[in-house]
Backbone as a printed PyTorch tensor [residue, N CA C, xyz], in Angstrom:
tensor([[[-62.7630, -22.5490, -52.6990],
         [-62.5700, -23.0760, -51.3630],
         [-63.5260, -24.2600, -51.1780]],

        [[-62.9760, -25.4060, -50.8020],
         [-63.8760, -26.5380, -50.6060],
         [-64.4970, -26.4920, -49.2230]],

        [[-65.4800, -27.3000, -49.0390],
         [-66.2850, -27.2680, -47.8280],
         [-65.4720, -27.4940, -46.5500]],

        [[-64.4180, -28.2790, -46.6320],
         [-63.6580, -28.5940, -45.4260],
         [-62.5750, -27.5650, -45.1070]],

        [[-62.4920, -26.5000, -45.8170],
         [-61.5420, -25.4460, -45.4900],
         [-62.1770, -24.3990, -44.5920]],

        [[-63.4230, -24.5420, -44.3050],
         [-64.1230, -23.6030, -43.4400],
         [-64.9090, -24.4040, -42.4080]],

        [[-65.4560, -23.7290, -41.4270],
         [-66.2420, -24.3920, -40.3950],
         [-67.7240, -24.2010, -40.6790]],

        [[-68.4870, -25.2510, -40.5190],
         [-69.9370, -25.1760, -40.5800],
         [-70.4190, -25.5250, -39.1870]],

        [[-71.1130, -24.6060, -38.5740],
         [-71.4930, -24.7870, -37.1830],
         [-72.9840, -25.0670, -37.1040]],

        [[-73.3070, -26.3050, -36.9540],
         [-74.6950, -26.6960, -36.7910],
         [-74.6900, -28.1230, -36.3010]],

        [[-75.6760, -28.4670, -35.5580],
         [-75.7040, -29.8000, -34.9780],
         [-75.7160, -30.8950, -36.0420]],

        [[-76.3380, -30.6350, -37.1720],
         [-76.4420, -31.6480, -38.2090],
         [-75.3830, -31.4970, -39.2900]],

        [[-74.7650, -30.3360, -39.3780],
         [-73.7620, -30.1090, -40.4060],
         [-72.3880, -30.4660, -39.8770]],

        [[-71.4970, -30.6960, -40.7790],
         [-70.1500, -31.0530, -40.3930],
         [-69.3670, -29.8220, -39.9780]],

        [[-68.5170, -30.0050, -38.9990],
         [-67.5310, -29.0010, -38.6370],
         [-66.2400, -29.5620, -39.1990]],

        [[-65.6740, -28.8940, -40.1670],
         [-64.5310, -29.4510, -40.8790],
         [-63.2590, -28.6620, -40.6040]],

        [[-62.1880, -29.3600, -40.5370],
         [-60.8610, -28.7510, -40.4900],
         [-59.9170, -29.8140, -41.0240]],

        [[-59.3740, -29.5500, -42.1650],
         [-58.5260, -30.5670, -42.7760],
         [-59.3530, -31.7900, -43.0810]],

        [[-58.9550, -32.9320, -42.5410],
         [-59.6600, -34.1830, -42.8200],
         [-60.6440, -34.5700, -41.7260]],

        [[-60.6210, -33.8530, -40.5980],
         [-61.5210, -34.2030, -39.5020],
         [-62.9140, -33.6580, -39.7780]],

        [[-63.9060, -34.4990, -39.6100],
         [-65.2970, -34.0880, -39.7750],
         [-66.0700, -34.5340, -38.5460]],

        [[-66.8730, -33.6320, -38.0290],
         [-67.6590, -33.9660, -36.8490],
         [-68.8820, -33.0670, -36.7950]],

        [[-69.7820, -33.3760, -35.9200],
         [-70.9290, -32.5150, -35.6480],
         [-70.9010, -32.1800, -34.1590]],

        [[-71.6240, -31.1540, -33.7900],
         [-71.7220, -30.8580, -32.3550],
         [-72.3290, -32.0410, -31.6190]],

        [[-73.2830, -32.6860, -32.2340],
         [-73.8870, -33.8570, -31.5790],
         [-72.8520, -34.9480, -31.3320]],

        [[-71.9670, -35.1720, -32.2940],
         [-70.9510, -36.2140, -32.1080],
         [-69.9340, -35.8100, -31.0410]],

        [[-69.6490, -34.5210, -30.9340],
         [-68.7400, -34.0420, -29.8910],
         [-69.3690, -34.2790, -28.5210]],

        [[-70.6480, -33.9350, -28.3820],
         [-71.3230, -34.1460, -27.0920],
         [-71.4080, -35.6250, -26.7620]],

        [[-71.5630, -36.4530, -27.7540],
         [-71.5880, -37.8950, -27.5270],
         [-70.2490, -38.3450, -26.9330]],

        [[-69.1450, -37.8450, -27.4970],
         [-67.8150, -38.1800, -26.9790],
         [-67.6190, -37.6600, -25.5550]],

        [[-68.2300, -36.5180, -25.2530],
         [-68.0900, -35.8880, -23.9390],
         [-69.0310, -36.4810, -22.9000]],

        [[-69.9140, -37.3760, -23.3250],
         [-70.8870, -37.9480, -22.4060],
         [-71.9860, -36.9670, -22.0470]],

        [[-72.1980, -35.9820, -22.9080],
         [-73.1940, -34.9480, -22.6480],
         [-74.4070, -35.0730, -23.5430]],

        [[-75.3690, -34.2200, -23.3190],
         [-76.6080, -34.1980, -24.0810],
         [-76.6660, -32.9030, -24.8800]],

        [[-76.4200, -33.0120, -26.1850],
         [-76.4000, -31.8420, -27.0560],
         [-77.7150, -31.0680, -26.9800]],

        [[-78.8460, -31.7700, -27.0560],
         [-80.1520, -31.1040, -27.1140],
         [-80.4460, -30.3370, -25.8220]],

        [[-80.0780, -30.9140, -24.7060],
         [-80.2670, -30.2430, -23.4170],
         [-79.3910, -28.9760, -23.3450]],

        [[-78.1620, -29.0900, -23.8250],
         [-77.2570, -27.9340, -23.8170],
         [-77.7540, -26.8530, -24.7690]],

        [[-78.2640, -27.2680, -25.9240],
         [-78.7850, -26.2850, -26.8800],
         [-80.0070, -25.5710, -26.2980]],

        [[-80.8180, -26.2950, -25.5790],
         [-81.9790, -25.6820, -24.9330],
         [-81.5320, -24.6030, -23.9360]],

        [[-80.4410, -24.8680, -23.2400],
         [-79.9240, -23.9410, -22.2430],
         [-79.2010, -22.7530, -22.8880]],

        [[-78.3610, -23.0170, -23.8950],
         [-77.5400, -21.9570, -24.4900],
         [-78.1500, -21.3310, -25.7450]],

        [[-79.1500, -21.9450, -26.3030],
         [-79.9960, -21.3910, -27.3660],
         [-79.4380, -21.4080, -28.7910]],

        [[-78.1370, -21.5280, -28.9930],
         [-77.6500, -21.5500, -30.3780],
         [-76.3570, -22.3560, -30.4790]],

        [[-76.1470, -22.9330, -31.6420],
         [-74.9210, -23.6830, -31.8940],
         [-73.7010, -22.7690, -31.8340]],

        [[-73.8690, -21.5500, -32.2970],
         [-72.7530, -20.6040, -32.3060],
         [-72.2840, -20.3190, -30.8770]],

        [[-73.2260, -20.1180, -29.9520],
         [-72.8660, -19.8670, -28.5570],
         [-72.2500, -21.1120, -27.9300]],

        [[-72.8160, -22.2640, -28.2090],
         [-72.2500, -23.5180, -27.6920],
         [-70.8000, -23.6490, -28.1420]],

        [[-70.5660, -23.4680, -29.4150],
         [-69.2190, -23.6150, -29.9480],
         [-68.2640, -22.5930, -29.3290]],

        [[-68.7080, -21.3660, -29.2090],
         [-67.8660, -20.3210, -28.6170],
         [-67.5030, -20.6630, -27.1720]],

        [[-68.4820, -21.1200, -26.4000],
         [-68.2320, -21.4590, -25.0000],
         [-67.3270, -22.6960, -24.8660]],

        [[-67.5310, -23.6810, -25.7160],
         [-66.6710, -24.8670, -25.6730],
         [-65.2270, -24.5070, -26.0000]],

        [[-65.0430, -23.6080, -26.9620],
         [-63.6890, -23.1900, -27.3210],
         [-63.0190, -22.4190, -26.1870]],

        [[-63.7970, -21.6910, -25.3970],
         [-63.2480, -20.9190, -24.2760],
         [-62.9280, -21.7900, -23.0650]],

        [[-63.5380, -22.9540, -22.9890],
         [-63.4050, -23.7910, -21.7990],
         [-61.9510, -24.1030, -21.4610]],

        [[-61.1470, -24.4510, -22.4480],
         [-59.7670, -24.8550, -22.1590],
         [-58.9250, -23.7150, -21.5880]],

        [[-59.3510, -22.4710, -21.7690],
         [-58.6220, -21.3230, -21.2140],
         [-59.0560, -21.0010, -19.7890]],

        [[-60.1220, -21.6360, -19.3190],
         [-60.6110, -21.3800, -17.9640],
         [-59.5830, -21.8570, -16.9440]],

        [[-59.4450, -21.1450, -15.8520],
         [-58.4030, -21.4160, -14.8540],
         [-58.8440, -22.2880, -13.6760]],

        [[-60.1110, -22.6800, -13.6150],
         [-60.5740, -23.4260, -12.4390],
         [-59.8770, -24.7640, -12.2680]],

        [[-59.6460, -25.4750, -13.3560],
         [-58.9690, -26.7670, -13.2080],
         [-57.5600, -26.5590, -12.6730]],

        [[-56.8980, -25.5530, -13.1630],
         [-55.5490, -25.2220, -12.7150],
         [-55.5410, -24.9120, -11.2130]],

        [[-56.5300, -24.1420, -10.7570],
         [-56.6610, -23.8380,  -9.3280],
         [-56.8890, -25.1100,  -8.5230]],

        [[-57.7140, -25.9850,  -9.0640],
         [-57.9940, -27.2530,  -8.3910],
         [-56.7230, -28.0820,  -8.2670]],

        [[-55.9930, -28.1960,  -9.3300],
         [-54.7600, -28.9850,  -9.3280],
         [-53.7480, -28.4240,  -8.3200]],

        [[-53.5700, -27.1190,  -8.3060],
         [-52.6450, -26.4860,  -7.3610],
         [-53.0970, -26.7020,  -5.9120]],

        [[-54.3750, -26.5600,  -5.6710],
         [-54.9000, -26.7420,  -4.3140],
         [-54.7320, -28.1870,  -3.8480]],

        [[-54.9640, -29.1270,  -4.7400],
         [-54.7980, -30.5320,  -4.3650],
         [-53.3360, -30.8380,  -4.0580]],

        [[-52.4250, -30.2880,  -4.8420],
         [-50.9960, -30.5000,  -4.5700],
         [-50.6080, -29.9260,  -3.2130]],

        [[-51.1880, -28.7790,  -2.8700],
         [-50.8790, -28.1040,  -1.6090],
         [-51.6910, -28.6560,  -0.4330]],

        [[-52.5780, -29.6160,  -0.7060],
         [-53.4760, -30.1850,   0.3130],
         [-54.3690, -29.1140,   0.9450]],

        [[-54.6930, -28.0900,   0.1510],
         [-55.5840, -27.0060,   0.5830],
         [-57.0060, -27.4060,   0.1830]],

        [[-57.6560, -28.1440,   1.0630],
         [-58.9520, -28.7340,   0.7290],
         [-60.0600, -27.7030,   0.5890]],

        [[-59.9830, -26.6030,   1.2820],
         [-61.0060, -25.5600,   1.1530],
         [-60.9590, -24.9160,  -0.2410]],

        [[-59.7620, -24.5700,  -0.6840],
         [-59.6080, -23.9960,  -2.0290],
         [-59.9370, -25.0400,  -3.0910]],

        [[-59.5330, -26.2820,  -2.8440],
         [-59.8390, -27.3680,  -3.7800],
         [-61.3530, -27.5420,  -3.9170]],

        [[-62.0620, -27.4620,  -2.7930],
         [-63.5190, -27.5750,  -2.8370],
         [-64.1180, -26.4710,  -3.7060]],

        [[-63.7050, -25.2190,  -3.4810],
         [-64.2570, -24.1010,  -4.2630],
         [-63.9680, -24.2690,  -5.7490]],

        [[-62.7490, -24.6790,  -6.0930],
         [-62.3810, -24.8660,  -7.5020],
         [-63.1530, -26.0370,  -8.1110]],

        [[-63.2810, -27.1400,  -7.3800],
         [-64.0300, -28.3010,  -7.8780],
         [-65.5010, -27.9400,  -8.0700]],

        [[-66.0440, -27.1890,  -7.1380],
         [-67.4410, -26.7700,  -7.2100],
         [-67.6770, -25.8810,  -8.4420]],

        [[-66.7630, -24.9640,  -8.6890],
         [-66.8820, -24.0870,  -9.8610],
         [-66.7160, -24.8910, -11.1410]],

        [[-65.7450, -25.7890, -11.1820],
         [-65.5400, -26.6430, -12.3560],
         [-66.7850, -27.4820, -12.6240]],

        [[-67.3760, -27.9990, -11.5610],
         [-68.6140, -28.7820, -11.6830],
         [-69.7100, -27.9450, -12.3460]],

        [[-69.8960, -26.7220, -11.8770],
         [-70.9250, -25.8460, -12.4390],
         [-70.6930, -25.5280, -13.9040]],

        [[-69.4580, -25.2410, -14.2410],
         [-69.1250, -24.9460, -15.6420],
         [-69.3990, -26.1680, -16.5070]],

        [[-68.9170, -27.3350, -16.0530],
         [-69.1020, -28.5680, -16.8220],
         [-70.5870, -28.9080, -16.9900]],

        [[-71.3750, -28.7190, -15.9420],
         [-72.8120, -28.9940, -16.0400],
         [-73.4810, -28.0340, -17.0200]],

        [[-73.1540, -26.7570, -16.9400],
         [-73.7640, -25.7690, -17.8300],
         [-73.3920, -25.9800, -19.2880]],

        [[-72.1670, -26.4470, -19.5450],
         [-71.7350, -26.6680, -20.9220],
         [-72.0850, -28.0610, -21.4370]],

        [[-72.6420, -28.8870, -20.5830],
         [-73.0300, -30.2330, -21.0220],
         [-71.8600, -31.1870, -21.1620]],

        [[-70.8110, -30.9710, -20.3990],
         [-69.6320, -31.8400, -20.4360],
         [-69.8660, -32.9800, -19.4510]],

        [[-70.7020, -33.9210, -19.8440],
         [-71.2370, -34.9450, -18.9520],
         [-70.2330, -35.7360, -18.1510]],

        [[-69.2260, -36.3060, -18.8070],
         [-68.2650, -37.1450, -18.0890],
         [-67.4530, -36.3330, -17.0870]],

        [[-67.0190, -35.1510, -17.4910],
         [-66.2710, -34.2850, -16.5800],
         [-67.1720, -33.8160, -15.4470]],

        [[-68.4020, -33.4770, -15.7390],
         [-69.3270, -33.0200, -14.7160],
         [-69.5240, -34.0930, -13.6490]],

        [[-69.7100, -35.3300, -14.0730],
         [-69.9190, -36.4130, -13.1080],
         [-68.7130, -36.5680, -12.1880]],

        [[-67.5170, -36.5540, -12.7540],
         [-66.3410, -36.7170, -11.9000],
         [-66.1380, -35.4930, -11.0020]],

        [[-66.4810, -34.2960, -11.4920],
         [-66.3680, -33.0830, -10.6730],
         [-67.4030, -33.0850,  -9.5450]],

        [[-68.5980, -33.6030,  -9.8100],
         [-69.6290, -33.7310,  -8.7650],
         [-69.1130, -34.6520,  -7.6600]],

        [[-68.5800, -35.8080,  -8.0470],
         [-68.0790, -36.7660,  -7.0590],
         [-66.9620, -36.1600,  -6.2110]],

        [[-66.0320, -35.4710,  -6.8670],
         [-64.9230, -34.8420,  -6.1470],
         [-65.4340, -33.7340,  -5.2280]],

        [[-66.3310, -32.9150,  -5.7270],
         [-66.8830, -31.8190,  -4.9220],
         [-67.5310, -32.3530,  -3.6520]],

        [[-68.3250, -33.3870,  -3.7990],
         [-69.0260, -33.9410,  -2.6270],
         [-68.0510, -34.5730,  -1.6390]],

        [[-67.0200, -35.1990,  -2.1360],
         [-66.0050, -35.7690,  -1.2580],
         [-65.3080, -34.6640,  -0.4700]],

        [[-64.9760, -33.5770,  -1.1560],
         [-64.3210, -32.4450,  -0.4890],
         [-65.2810, -31.7300,   0.4690]],

        [[-66.5400, -31.6220,   0.0730],
         [-67.5340, -30.9470,   0.9140],
         [-67.6540, -31.6250,   2.2820]],

        [[-67.6650, -32.9520,   2.2590],
         [-67.8860, -33.6940,   3.4950],
         [-66.5950, -34.2300,   4.1190]],

        [[-65.4590, -33.7830,   3.5970],
         [-64.1760, -34.1520,   4.1900],
         [-63.8390, -35.6240,   4.1000]],

        [[-64.3360, -36.3020,   3.0960],
         [-64.0620, -37.7300,   2.9160],
         [-62.7000, -37.8900,   2.2240]],

        [[-61.6600, -37.5700,   2.9420],
         [-60.3300, -37.5290,   2.3500],
         [-59.7940, -38.8950,   1.9390]],

        [[-60.4010, -39.9750,   2.4170],
         [-59.9690, -41.3210,   2.0180],
         [-60.0940, -41.5020,   0.5040]],

        [[-61.1090, -40.8750,  -0.0700],
         [-61.3940, -41.0600,  -1.4920],
         [-61.0020, -39.8630,  -2.3500]],

        [[-60.6190, -38.7730,  -1.7170],
         [-60.3980, -37.5240,  -2.4480],
         [-59.3160, -37.6510,  -3.5070]],

        [[-58.1840, -38.2550,  -3.1800],
         [-57.0950, -38.3850,  -4.1600],
         [-57.5370, -39.2070,  -5.3720]],

        [[-58.2070, -40.3130,  -5.1110],
         [-58.6820, -41.1720,  -6.1940],
         [-59.6890, -40.4200,  -7.0740]],

        [[-60.5870, -39.6870,  -6.4420],
         [-61.5860, -38.9230,  -7.1940],
         [-60.9380, -37.7820,  -7.9730]],

        [[-59.9040, -37.1810,  -7.4030],
         [-59.1780, -36.1450,  -8.1270],
         [-58.5020, -36.7370,  -9.3570]],

        [[-57.9160, -37.9190,  -9.2300],
         [-57.2710, -38.5690, -10.3860],
         [-58.2940, -38.8700, -11.4820]],

        [[-59.4900, -39.2880, -11.0950],
         [-60.5550, -39.5280, -12.0790],
         [-60.9510, -38.2240, -12.7600]],

        [[-61.0750, -37.1660, -11.9700],
         [-61.4350, -35.8520, -12.5030],
         [-60.3470, -35.3510, -13.4550]],

        [[-59.0990, -35.5500, -13.0550],
         [-57.9650, -35.1400, -13.8920],
         [-58.0140, -35.8580, -15.2490]],

        [[-58.2900, -37.1470, -15.2040],
         [-58.3640, -37.9280, -16.4510],
         [-59.5240, -37.4550, -17.3290]],

        [[-60.6790, -37.2010, -16.7320],
         [-61.8240, -36.7110, -17.5060],
         [-61.5550, -35.3120, -18.0610]],

        [[-60.8630, -34.4880, -17.3100],
         [-60.5050, -33.1530, -17.7950],
         [-59.5890, -33.2780, -19.0150]],

        [[-58.5880, -34.1250, -18.9300],
         [-57.6680, -34.3310, -20.0650],
         [-58.4110, -34.8430, -21.2990]],

        [[-59.3070, -35.7950, -21.1070],
         [-60.0960, -36.3150, -22.2280],
         [-60.9580, -35.2060, -22.8320]],

        [[-61.5810, -34.4060, -21.9700],
         [-62.4400, -33.3130, -22.4300],
         [-61.6430, -32.3210, -23.2570]],

        [[-60.4920, -31.9210, -22.7520],
         [-59.6470, -30.9710, -23.4790],
         [-59.2190, -31.5550, -24.8080]],

        [[-58.8690, -32.8150, -24.8240],
         [-58.4580, -33.4820, -26.0650],
         [-59.5820, -33.4640, -27.1050]],

        [[-60.7860, -33.7400, -26.6670],
         [-61.9390, -33.7170, -27.5750],
         [-62.1970, -32.2910, -28.0590]],

        [[-62.1290, -31.3290, -27.1570],
         [-62.4140, -29.9410, -27.5320],
         [-61.3290, -29.3530, -28.4220]],

        [[-60.1230, -29.9030, -28.3790],
         [-59.0530, -29.4360, -29.2650],
         [-59.4230, -29.6310, -30.7330]],

        [[-60.2970, -30.5640, -31.0060],
         [-60.7390, -30.8040, -32.3720],
         [-61.4880, -29.5980, -32.9530]],

        [[-61.9720, -28.7280, -32.0690],
         [-62.7410, -27.5600, -32.5090],
         [-61.8450, -26.4200, -32.9540]],

        [[-60.5840, -26.4510, -32.6050],
         [-59.6930, -25.3250, -32.9110],
         [-59.1220, -25.4170, -34.3010]]])
């Protein structure tokens, strides 16, 4: 079995699948996050990888999207706030920033900007999921 037929989970080692090679540090760079800060919080590469793989199955973004479609700003606020917390804890920097902006807009009822901020959050969520798909 060659090295790229298995996964090596370490910030400095390659995570291989087929022809794709990456490190956790390079993934965090793509996500706009800080690998070292996240490792300090989660303590191991194995836990980081496990949590990142679980992220796409989380339902908060789905709740946010449904609430925004229904113009249910209270539910949208709760979902955005939870998504923000998850993104911050996992070090998903770009998504966290857009979720923070959306959460604050919803918190203070600044509906003039809410749709635009939701679209930005949606785009960052899609990019995040696309990057994390490389881990599967």
